[in-house]
Amino acid sequence: MGEDAGIDSASWRGMDGWIAYFGDLGPEGEESAEFIAKQVVVDRLQTFFLEPGWRFLKDIEEYDRSFHLDFNDFVSESPMRSIEKAIVDSPEDSLPCIALAAARALESQGVFCERKPQSPIELLVPRFTGISNLTGMKDLNSASIGKFLSVQGHVVRVGNVRQQVKSLVFSCCKCGKEFTQGFKDFKYASPMECPNAPTCRGHFFRPMTSSAVTCDWQGIRIQENLRDDVREVGRMPRTLDIELVSDLIDSCNPGDTVTICGVSKALNVEAGNNAGGRASKAKTHSLFKLYIDANSVASSGRSRKRRRKATDDDITDEDLTAFEEISGDLNTFELLAHSICPSIYGHELVKAGILLTLLGGSQKPETTEVCVRPDIHCLIVGDPGLGKSQLLKATTNVAPRGIYVCGNTSTTAGLTVTMVKESGSNDYFLEAGALVLGDEGICCIDEFDKMGSEHQALLEAMEQQTVSIAKV
């Protein structure tokens, strides 16, 4: 990219904008085939954003750190036919191209007047949502590394917010040359040689810690959603670690159902268990684990003020048609009650009680500090062999969010929340239990009479619908 007359090199259209997203050009410079190919993509996307695609950028303000793009809309309107394949197969190259094109389009429209590539403000990042093809956790393997994909699951663990080093200035101990070293995926690595080589052959460098550029980082863990028809016999539900950065921090809570779009990557197991990944064991072990570097997070968690208020996205056309047909039935309540576990004949009163438990009462306006619980609890008592367990399992399948546990094998921590100490540091994080995972849904506890002292852990959750944690 030659610097045209009138284009400031420190602008997003200049060389500094390119280096901010892609780093140094390398020995071949602007003559390299990779640079020329990326420049063609950036130019075409910039032209697209300025004319037909300006609606994707019109709401961005000066200091926004990201902007959201609907994946299907962007792919269908993009001038490049291969853009979908490029995003899925090469997200490390395609996402910076989209971001740089958007930054240049915004700068030409006078939006990025004060925001420069060399400023400490974080770079603009495109965040894709609405990918229809979800990838199951059982389908994640070595072929998925480096791909842009979407996964869904329950949040079972949320870590504390920490700071990761993105770049650091080093000083050569021999010639005194200072230079900046970037760390990809926050993996610390000391420089191998001095930039003045072969004039200077220094191999020892002093880090200038005061010059470190950091960003917020948070780790969460999700567990796959399994129904009875897809659950694998003899296997525990799979879990997957997710890394959140920048404005994605604190975007979900334990118990939320989330859809994560991001890049699948591999991390050395020993490096992942030690802060900063500087353990010497990591160099001698070749065992790696998969994780997702999140690009966007869509959470189903709702505040209590919005509770039980359906949105247009929650109801489909098929649901509206079914509502109209059911509303025309004279015995609507009886029809709904009989629809719960139809394989068990009778027990109309029990099914009616379960139906009322699923629906709950009307949410009271939060005008006072006193919490008025609108939901009811249901206790099913009966002789063995009457189908109590089958009714509970059918209830969890009917509810949008349902958790089934057996009381004789449950613990207090397994029902509420577990405080777990993170390996490699002294930080504690929360791991959700059955009640937290069933928040805004239903939690069915079988063999309730076989529980020991675990009943005490349910008092607060059943009365106040909260779980309190005190850790000193």
Short mmCIF file of C-alpha atoms in Angstrom, two decimals:
data_model
loop_
_atom_site.label_atom_id
_atom_site.label_comp_id
_atom_site.label_asym_id
_atom_site.label_seq_id
_atom_site.Cartn_x
_atom_site.Cartn_y
_atom_site.Cartn_z
CA MET A 1 0.00 0.00 0.00
CA GLY A 2 1.80 3.09 -1.13
CA GLU A 3 1.13 6.17 0.96
CA ASP A 4 -0.80 8.43 -1.39
CA ALA A 5 -0.43 12.17 -1.26
CA GLY A 6 -2.66 13.71 1.36
CA ILE A 7 -2.93 10.50 3.45
CA ASP A 8 -1.36 10.77 6.89
CA SER A 9 0.66 7.66 7.77
CA ALA A 10 -0.64 7.93 11.32
CA SER A 11 -4.25 7.59 10.15
CA TRP A 12 -6.23 4.40 9.70
CA ARG A 13 -5.75 4.71 5.92
CA GLY A 14 -1.99 5.00 6.41
CA MET A 15 0.66 2.47 7.34
CA ASP A 16 0.10 2.81 11.10
CA GLY A 17 -3.47 1.58 10.70
CA TRP A 18 -2.23 -1.48 8.86
CA ILE A 19 0.46 -2.22 11.47
CA ALA A 20 -2.07 -1.82 14.30
CA TYR A 21 -4.08 -4.78 13.00
CA PHE A 22 -1.53 -6.95 11.17
CA GLY A 23 1.84 -6.05 12.71
CA ASP A 24 5.04 -5.44 10.80
CA LEU A 25 5.10 -6.14 7.08
CA GLY A 26 8.12 -8.44 7.18
CA PRO A 27 11.23 -8.40 5.00
CA GLU A 28 9.33 -8.24 1.69
CA GLY A 29 7.29 -5.23 2.82
CA GLU A 30 4.56 -4.00 0.49
CA GLU A 31 5.72 -6.31 -2.29
CA SER A 32 4.66 -9.49 -0.52
CA ALA A 33 1.78 -11.49 -2.00
CA GLU A 34 0.06 -11.71 1.38
CA PHE A 35 0.06 -7.92 1.79
CA ILE A 36 -1.33 -7.36 -1.72
CA ALA A 37 -4.12 -9.93 -1.22
CA LYS A 38 -5.19 -8.48 2.12
CA GLN A 39 -5.07 -4.94 0.73
CA VAL A 40 -7.48 -5.91 -2.07
CA VAL A 41 -9.91 -7.37 0.50
CA VAL A 42 -9.68 -4.29 2.75
CA ASP A 43 -10.31 -1.92 -0.19
CA ARG A 44 -13.39 -3.85 -1.38
CA LEU A 45 -14.85 -4.04 2.13
CA GLN A 46 -14.18 -0.33 2.70
CA THR A 47 -16.09 0.52 -0.47
CA PHE A 48 -18.91 -1.76 0.69
CA PHE A 49 -19.11 -0.10 4.12
CA LEU A 50 -19.23 3.38 2.58
CA GLU A 51 -22.18 2.75 0.28
CA PRO A 52 -24.61 -0.20 0.65
CA GLY A 53 -23.22 -1.42 3.98
CA TRP A 54 -23.16 1.86 5.89
CA ARG A 55 -26.11 0.68 8.00
CA PHE A 56 -23.74 -1.74 9.73
CA LEU A 57 -21.58 1.19 10.97
CA LYS A 58 -23.97 4.11 11.36
CA ASP A 59 -24.47 3.57 15.13
CA ILE A 60 -20.74 3.42 15.99
CA GLU A 61 -19.42 6.30 18.08
CA GLU A 62 -15.91 7.68 18.53
CA TYR A 63 -14.74 5.48 21.41
CA ASP A 64 -16.73 2.27 20.85
CA ARG A 65 -14.56 -0.81 21.16
CA SER A 66 -16.69 -3.10 18.98
CA PHE A 67 -19.66 -3.24 16.62
CA HIS A 68 -22.10 -6.09 16.05
CA LEU A 69 -22.78 -7.72 12.71
CA ASP A 70 -25.44 -10.26 11.91
CA PHE A 71 -23.51 -13.06 10.24
CA ASN A 72 -26.17 -14.03 7.72
CA ASP A 73 -26.96 -10.43 6.73
CA PHE A 74 -23.31 -9.51 6.30
CA VAL A 75 -22.52 -12.60 4.22
CA SER A 76 -25.56 -12.12 1.97
CA GLU A 77 -24.85 -8.44 1.30
CA SER A 78 -21.05 -8.61 1.09
CA PRO A 79 -19.55 -8.02 -2.39
CA MET A 80 -17.21 -10.98 -1.87
CA ARG A 81 -18.74 -14.39 -2.49
CA SER A 82 -16.05 -16.20 -0.53
CA ILE A 83 -16.37 -14.03 2.59
CA GLU A 84 -18.25 -16.74 4.53
CA LYS A 85 -15.58 -19.35 3.85
CA ALA A 86 -12.85 -16.82 4.68
CA ILE A 87 -14.40 -15.96 8.06
CA VAL A 88 -14.99 -19.60 9.02
CA ASP A 89 -11.66 -21.02 7.80
CA SER A 90 -9.29 -18.05 8.35
CA PRO A 91 -10.72 -15.81 11.08
CA GLU A 92 -7.25 -14.61 12.16
CA ASP A 93 -6.86 -12.92 8.76
CA SER A 94 -10.43 -12.06 7.77
CA LEU A 95 -11.59 -10.42 11.01
CA PRO A 96 -8.72 -7.85 11.06
CA CYS A 97 -9.48 -7.07 7.39
CA ILE A 98 -13.12 -6.35 8.24
CA ALA A 99 -12.13 -4.25 11.26
CA LEU A 100 -9.56 -2.19 9.33
CA ALA A 101 -12.01 -1.60 6.48
CA ALA A 102 -14.63 -0.41 8.97
CA ALA A 103 -12.13 1.88 10.72
CA ARG A 104 -11.10 3.45 7.39
CA ALA A 105 -14.74 3.94 6.35
CA LEU A 106 -15.55 5.59 9.67
CA GLU A 107 -12.50 7.83 9.43
CA SER A 108 -13.49 8.99 5.95
CA GLN A 109 -16.93 9.92 7.35
CA GLY A 110 -15.40 11.95 10.19
CA VAL A 111 -16.23 9.52 13.01
CA PHE A 112 -12.68 8.53 13.98
CA CYS A 113 -11.29 12.07 14.13
CA GLU A 114 -9.48 11.79 17.48
CA ARG A 115 -8.98 8.03 17.53
CA LYS A 116 -5.62 7.12 15.98
CA PRO A 117 -3.88 3.74 15.46
CA GLN A 118 -1.13 4.59 17.96
CA SER A 119 -3.50 5.77 20.70
CA PRO A 120 -3.92 3.60 23.83
CA ILE A 121 -7.61 3.07 22.99
CA GLU A 122 -8.37 -0.54 22.09
CA LEU A 123 -8.80 -1.42 18.43
CA LEU A 124 -12.24 -1.67 16.88
CA VAL A 125 -13.44 -5.29 16.74
CA PRO A 126 -16.32 -6.76 14.66
CA ARG A 127 -18.51 -9.12 16.69
CA PHE A 128 -20.60 -11.61 14.71
CA THR A 129 -23.88 -12.98 15.99
CA GLY A 130 -26.68 -15.09 14.55
CA ILE A 131 -24.67 -18.03 13.19
CA SER A 132 -27.34 -20.65 12.53
CA ASN A 133 -25.06 -23.70 12.37
CA LEU A 134 -24.17 -24.54 15.98
CA THR A 135 -21.21 -26.85 16.58
CA GLY A 136 -21.72 -29.52 19.22
CA MET A 137 -19.01 -29.94 21.83
CA LYS A 138 -18.65 -33.58 20.85
CA ASP A 139 -17.76 -32.44 17.32
CA LEU A 140 -14.83 -30.28 18.47
CA ASN A 141 -11.54 -31.93 17.53
CA SER A 142 -8.12 -31.12 16.10
CA ALA A 143 -9.70 -30.18 12.76
CA SER A 144 -11.62 -27.40 14.52
CA ILE A 145 -8.49 -25.52 15.63
CA GLY A 146 -8.31 -22.11 14.01
CA LYS A 147 -11.94 -22.20 12.79
CA PHE A 148 -14.64 -19.64 13.52
CA LEU A 149 -17.60 -21.48 15.04
CA SER A 150 -20.56 -21.16 17.38
CA VAL A 151 -21.28 -23.27 20.47
CA GLN A 152 -24.07 -23.24 23.04
CA GLY A 153 -24.24 -24.35 26.66
CA HIS A 154 -24.88 -23.52 30.32
CA VAL A 155 -22.41 -21.31 32.16
CA VAL A 156 -21.14 -23.35 35.12
CA ARG A 157 -18.09 -21.30 36.08
CA VAL A 158 -17.21 -17.60 35.95
CA GLY A 159 -13.72 -16.48 36.92
CA ASN A 160 -12.46 -13.16 38.22
CA VAL A 161 -11.42 -10.35 35.90
CA ARG A 162 -7.66 -10.28 35.42
CA GLN A 163 -5.22 -8.33 33.29
CA GLN A 164 -3.25 -9.90 30.45
CA VAL A 165 -0.21 -8.32 28.83
CA LYS A 166 -0.63 -7.63 25.10
CA SER A 167 2.79 -6.07 24.44
CA LEU A 168 5.91 -5.04 26.34
CA VAL A 169 8.98 -2.95 25.63
CA PHE A 170 12.33 -4.76 26.00
CA SER A 171 15.80 -3.23 26.21
CA CYS A 172 18.86 -5.03 24.89
CA CYS A 173 21.41 -5.46 27.67
CA LYS A 174 24.29 -5.20 25.18
CA CYS A 175 23.49 -2.25 22.89
CA GLY A 176 20.60 -0.63 24.79
CA LYS A 177 18.18 -0.84 21.83
CA GLU A 178 14.53 -0.60 22.96
CA PHE A 179 11.82 -2.35 20.97
CA THR A 180 8.25 -3.57 21.45
CA GLN A 181 7.40 -7.27 21.62
CA GLY A 182 3.77 -8.37 21.12
CA PHE A 183 2.32 -11.51 22.69
CA LYS A 184 -0.15 -13.44 20.55
CA ASP A 185 -2.97 -15.00 22.58
CA PHE A 186 -1.34 -13.49 25.70
CA LYS A 187 1.46 -16.09 25.63
CA TYR A 188 4.58 -14.55 27.11
CA ALA A 189 7.74 -15.15 25.08
CA SER A 190 11.11 -13.46 25.51
CA PRO A 191 12.82 -12.03 22.40
CA MET A 192 15.28 -14.35 20.68
CA GLU A 193 17.58 -11.74 19.11
CA CYS A 194 18.22 -8.02 19.05
CA PRO A 195 16.63 -5.95 16.23
CA ASN A 196 20.13 -4.59 15.47
CA ALA A 197 21.34 -8.05 14.46
CA PRO A 198 23.78 -8.97 13.03
CA THR A 199 25.50 -5.80 14.27
CA CYS A 200 24.46 -6.63 17.83
CA ARG A 201 24.42 -10.26 18.91
CA GLY A 202 22.86 -9.70 22.30
CA HIS A 203 20.62 -12.46 23.67
CA PHE A 204 19.72 -10.95 27.04
CA PHE A 205 16.91 -8.41 27.30
CA ARG A 206 15.47 -6.42 30.18
CA PRO A 207 11.66 -5.98 30.21
CA MET A 208 10.40 -2.44 30.84
CA THR A 209 7.42 -3.35 33.02
CA SER A 210 6.14 0.22 33.18
CA SER A 211 5.49 0.14 29.41
CA ALA A 212 3.24 -2.93 29.49
CA VAL A 213 0.00 -2.65 27.49
CA THR A 214 -2.70 -4.75 29.16
CA CYS A 215 -6.36 -5.60 28.62
CA ASP A 216 -9.08 -7.09 30.79
CA TRP A 217 -9.44 -10.87 30.61
CA GLN A 218 -11.92 -13.32 32.09
CA GLY A 219 -12.30 -17.07 31.86
CA ILE A 220 -15.62 -18.91 31.98
CA ARG A 221 -16.63 -22.53 31.50
CA ILE A 222 -19.77 -23.79 29.79
CA GLN A 223 -21.42 -27.20 29.86
CA GLU A 224 -23.27 -28.68 26.90
CA ASN A 225 -27.05 -28.81 26.88
CA LEU A 226 -28.28 -32.38 26.77
CA ARG A 227 -31.80 -33.67 26.43
CA ASP A 228 -32.82 -37.26 27.02
CA ASP A 229 -33.03 -37.95 23.29
CA VAL A 230 -29.41 -36.87 22.64
CA ARG A 231 -27.75 -37.80 25.94
CA GLU A 232 -24.95 -40.35 25.57
CA VAL A 233 -25.11 -43.25 27.98
CA GLY A 234 -22.08 -43.57 30.23
CA ARG A 235 -20.69 -40.09 29.56
CA MET A 236 -20.72 -36.97 31.65
CA PRO A 237 -21.73 -33.69 29.94
CA ARG A 238 -18.76 -32.11 28.20
CA THR A 239 -17.36 -28.76 29.29
CA LEU A 240 -15.47 -26.11 27.34
CA ASP A 241 -13.36 -23.16 28.52
CA ILE A 242 -14.09 -19.73 27.04
CA GLU A 243 -11.87 -16.63 27.16
CA LEU A 244 -13.53 -13.21 27.27
CA VAL A 245 -11.73 -9.91 26.73
CA SER A 246 -12.50 -6.19 26.52
CA ASP A 247 -16.23 -5.35 26.47
CA LEU A 248 -17.27 -9.03 26.75
CA ILE A 249 -16.25 -9.05 30.41
CA ASP A 250 -19.12 -9.89 32.82
CA SER A 251 -21.51 -10.50 29.94
CA CYS A 252 -22.95 -13.65 31.57
CA ASN A 253 -23.52 -15.21 34.97
CA PRO A 254 -23.49 -18.79 36.28
CA GLY A 255 -26.65 -20.57 35.17
CA ASP A 256 -27.17 -18.55 31.98
CA THR A 257 -27.61 -20.30 28.66
CA VAL A 258 -25.18 -18.65 26.25
CA THR A 259 -24.33 -18.87 22.58
CA ILE A 260 -20.63 -18.23 21.99
CA CYS A 261 -19.16 -17.28 18.63
CA GLY A 262 -15.39 -17.35 18.47
CA VAL A 263 -12.18 -18.93 17.28
CA SER A 264 -11.23 -22.41 18.44
CA LYS A 265 -7.65 -22.56 19.72
CA ALA A 266 -5.35 -24.99 21.54
CA LEU A 267 -3.48 -24.34 24.78
CA ASN A 268 -0.79 -26.41 26.45
CA VAL A 269 -2.28 -28.07 29.54
CA GLU A 270 0.67 -27.17 31.77
CA ALA A 271 0.63 -23.58 30.50
CA GLY A 272 -3.09 -23.32 31.18
CA ASN A 273 -2.63 -24.41 34.80
CA ASN A 274 -0.01 -21.75 35.54
CA ALA A 275 -0.47 -18.01 35.54
CA GLY A 276 1.09 -16.45 32.47
CA GLY A 277 1.94 -19.80 30.90
CA ARG A 278 5.62 -19.58 31.90
CA ALA A 279 5.94 -23.00 33.49
CA SER A 280 9.00 -24.95 32.47
CA LYS A 281 6.91 -28.13 32.30
CA ALA A 282 4.90 -26.66 29.43
CA LYS A 283 7.94 -26.96 27.17
CA THR A 284 8.28 -30.68 27.82
CA HIS A 285 4.63 -31.71 27.54
CA SER A 286 2.77 -32.01 24.25
CA LEU A 287 -0.75 -32.38 25.70
CA PHE A 288 -3.06 -29.58 24.58
CA LYS A 289 -6.69 -28.68 25.29
CA LEU A 290 -9.20 -26.82 23.16
CA TYR A 291 -10.73 -23.51 24.17
CA ILE A 292 -12.72 -20.76 22.48
CA ASP A 293 -11.43 -17.22 22.09
CA ALA A 294 -14.84 -15.53 22.21
CA ASN A 295 -15.83 -13.02 19.56
CA SER A 296 -19.40 -12.49 20.82
CA VAL A 297 -21.60 -13.70 23.67
CA ALA A 298 -25.40 -13.94 23.46
CA SER A 299 -26.79 -14.67 26.92
CA SER A 300 -30.33 -15.75 27.78
CA GLY A 301 -29.96 -14.40 31.32
CA ARG A 302 -32.47 -11.69 32.14
CA SER A 303 -32.80 -9.29 35.01
CA ARG A 304 -35.74 -9.73 37.38
CA LYS A 305 -37.33 -6.56 36.03
CA ARG A 306 -37.63 -8.19 32.59
CA ARG A 307 -38.59 -11.57 33.96
CA ARG A 308 -41.48 -13.40 32.27
CA LYS A 309 -41.72 -10.75 29.54
CA ALA A 310 -41.42 -12.50 26.20
CA THR A 311 -39.79 -10.74 23.29
CA ASP A 312 -40.49 -11.08 19.61
CA ASP A 313 -37.45 -13.36 19.22
CA ASP A 314 -38.81 -15.82 21.82
CA ILE A 315 -42.04 -16.59 19.90
CA THR A 316 -42.10 -18.07 16.40
CA ASP A 317 -44.93 -18.24 13.87
CA GLU A 318 -45.51 -21.91 14.74
CA ASP A 319 -45.94 -20.95 18.39
CA LEU A 320 -48.53 -18.29 17.52
CA THR A 321 -50.48 -20.82 15.45
CA ALA A 322 -50.44 -23.31 18.32
CA PHE A 323 -51.57 -20.60 20.77
CA GLU A 324 -54.57 -19.79 18.58
CA GLU A 325 -55.58 -23.45 18.33
CA ILE A 326 -55.24 -24.04 22.08
CA SER A 327 -57.12 -20.84 22.94
CA GLY A 328 -60.14 -22.13 21.00
CA ASP A 329 -60.39 -25.23 23.20
CA LEU A 330 -62.99 -24.95 25.97
CA ASN A 331 -60.92 -27.07 28.37
CA THR A 332 -57.54 -25.44 27.89
CA PHE A 333 -56.25 -26.15 31.40
CA GLU A 334 -57.22 -29.82 31.16
CA LEU A 335 -55.53 -30.10 27.76
CA LEU A 336 -52.29 -28.62 29.09
CA ALA A 337 -52.35 -30.82 32.20
CA HIS A 338 -52.83 -33.99 30.14
CA SER A 339 -49.94 -32.93 27.89
CA ILE A 340 -47.47 -33.40 30.76
CA CYS A 341 -46.06 -36.93 30.63
CA PRO A 342 -48.89 -38.45 28.55
CA SER A 343 -47.30 -41.90 28.87
CA ILE A 344 -48.55 -42.07 32.49
CA TYR A 345 -52.32 -42.49 32.72
CA GLY A 346 -54.30 -40.60 35.33
CA HIS A 347 -52.85 -38.48 38.16
CA GLU A 348 -54.79 -35.45 36.90
CA LEU A 349 -54.42 -33.54 40.16
CA VAL A 350 -50.68 -34.18 40.30
CA LYS A 351 -50.23 -33.06 36.70
CA ALA A 352 -52.34 -29.97 37.39
CA GLY A 353 -50.08 -29.09 40.34
CA ILE A 354 -46.99 -29.54 38.17
CA LEU A 355 -48.54 -27.30 35.49
CA LEU A 356 -49.21 -24.55 38.03
CA THR A 357 -45.65 -24.87 39.28
CA LEU A 358 -44.29 -24.46 35.76
CA LEU A 359 -46.42 -21.39 35.05
CA GLY A 360 -46.04 -19.73 38.45
CA GLY A 361 -47.79 -16.54 39.49
CA SER A 362 -47.69 -12.93 38.34
CA GLN A 363 -44.53 -10.98 39.00
CA LYS A 364 -45.12 -8.26 41.59
CA PRO A 365 -43.85 -4.75 40.78
CA GLU A 366 -40.54 -4.11 42.53
CA THR A 367 -41.61 -0.94 44.28
CA THR A 368 -40.29 -2.00 47.67
CA GLU A 369 -37.17 -3.73 48.94
CA VAL A 370 -39.23 -6.71 50.11
CA CYS A 371 -39.03 -9.61 47.65
CA VAL A 372 -42.45 -11.11 46.94
CA ARG A 373 -42.01 -14.59 45.50
CA PRO A 374 -44.51 -15.28 42.68
CA ASP A 375 -43.52 -18.93 42.18
CA ILE A 376 -44.86 -21.93 44.07
CA HIS A 377 -43.17 -25.14 45.10
CA CYS A 378 -44.68 -28.58 44.61
CA LEU A 379 -44.08 -31.64 46.82
CA ILE A 380 -45.11 -34.98 45.32
CA VAL A 381 -45.67 -37.76 47.88
CA GLY A 382 -46.69 -41.31 47.01
CA ASP A 383 -45.95 -45.00 47.27
CA PRO A 384 -43.12 -46.54 45.24
CA GLY A 385 -43.96 -47.43 41.65
CA LEU A 386 -46.50 -44.69 40.99
CA GLY A 387 -44.32 -42.84 38.49
CA LYS A 388 -43.09 -39.90 40.58
CA SER A 389 -39.61 -39.97 39.02
CA GLN A 390 -41.05 -40.22 35.51
CA LEU A 391 -43.23 -37.19 36.16
CA LEU A 392 -40.22 -35.18 37.35
CA LYS A 393 -38.10 -36.13 34.33
CA ALA A 394 -40.97 -35.27 32.00
CA THR A 395 -41.30 -31.89 33.74
CA THR A 396 -37.64 -31.03 33.10
CA ASN A 397 -38.15 -31.86 29.42
CA VAL A 398 -41.21 -29.63 29.15
CA ALA A 399 -39.62 -26.60 30.84
CA PRO A 400 -37.40 -24.34 28.72
CA ARG A 401 -34.75 -24.73 31.42
CA GLY A 402 -35.03 -27.80 33.60
CA ILE A 403 -32.57 -29.56 35.94
CA TYR A 404 -33.12 -33.02 37.42
CA VAL A 405 -31.08 -34.26 40.41
CA CYS A 406 -31.42 -37.14 42.83
CA GLY A 407 -31.45 -36.15 46.48
CA ASN A 408 -29.67 -39.20 47.88
CA THR A 409 -26.51 -38.41 45.86
CA SER A 410 -26.56 -34.60 46.13
CA THR A 411 -24.49 -32.38 48.39
CA THR A 412 -25.04 -28.84 49.63
CA ALA A 413 -22.41 -27.46 47.24
CA GLY A 414 -23.84 -29.48 44.36
CA LEU A 415 -27.26 -27.98 44.93
CA THR A 416 -26.25 -24.34 45.36
CA VAL A 417 -22.80 -22.96 44.50
CA THR A 418 -19.25 -24.21 44.92
CA MET A 419 -16.30 -21.95 45.71
CA VAL A 420 -13.32 -23.38 43.82
CA LYS A 421 -9.72 -22.18 44.08
CA GLU A 422 -8.12 -21.66 40.70
CA SER A 423 -4.91 -23.60 40.09
CA GLY A 424 -1.84 -21.42 39.62
CA SER A 425 -3.28 -18.46 41.54
CA ASN A 426 -5.08 -17.65 44.77
CA ASP A 427 -8.28 -16.52 43.08
CA TYR A 428 -11.65 -18.08 43.83
CA PHE A 429 -14.46 -18.48 41.37
CA LEU A 430 -18.04 -19.71 41.51
CA GLU A 431 -19.15 -23.02 40.05
CA ALA A 432 -22.91 -23.24 39.62
CA GLY A 433 -24.96 -25.99 41.22
CA ALA A 434 -28.37 -27.42 40.34
CA LEU A 435 -30.42 -24.52 41.73
CA VAL A 436 -28.32 -21.90 39.97
CA LEU A 437 -28.45 -23.79 36.67
CA GLY A 438 -32.23 -24.01 37.02
CA ASP A 439 -32.66 -20.27 37.61
CA GLU A 440 -35.78 -18.90 35.86
CA GLY A 441 -36.67 -22.51 35.10
CA ILE A 442 -37.42 -25.49 37.30
CA CYS A 443 -35.24 -27.74 39.44
CA CYS A 444 -36.68 -31.20 40.19
CA ILE A 445 -35.18 -33.03 43.19
CA ASP A 446 -36.03 -36.73 43.36
CA GLU A 447 -35.82 -38.83 46.56
CA PHE A 448 -36.24 -35.72 48.68
CA ASP A 449 -36.74 -37.74 51.85
CA LYS A 450 -33.34 -39.44 51.40
CA MET A 451 -31.48 -36.13 51.77
CA GLY A 452 -29.59 -35.52 55.01
CA SER A 453 -28.82 -32.00 56.19
CA GLU A 454 -28.98 -30.64 52.64
CA HIS A 455 -32.50 -29.39 53.30
CA GLN A 456 -31.03 -26.36 55.09
CA ALA A 457 -29.28 -25.26 51.90
CA LEU A 458 -32.65 -25.02 50.16
CA LEU A 459 -34.33 -22.68 52.68
CA GLU A 460 -32.97 -19.39 51.32
CA ALA A 461 -33.38 -20.43 47.69
CA MET A 462 -37.01 -21.51 48.24
CA GLU A 463 -37.99 -18.46 50.32
CA GLN A 464 -36.01 -15.58 48.79
CA GLN A 465 -34.94 -17.15 45.45
CA THR A 466 -31.34 -16.15 46.14
CA VAL A 467 -28.15 -18.00 47.05
CA SER A 468 -25.73 -16.18 49.38
CA ILE A 469 -22.03 -16.99 49.56
CA ALA A 470 -19.69 -15.94 52.38
CA LYS A 471 -16.00 -16.77 51.90
CA VAL A 472 -13.24 -15.35 54.10
#
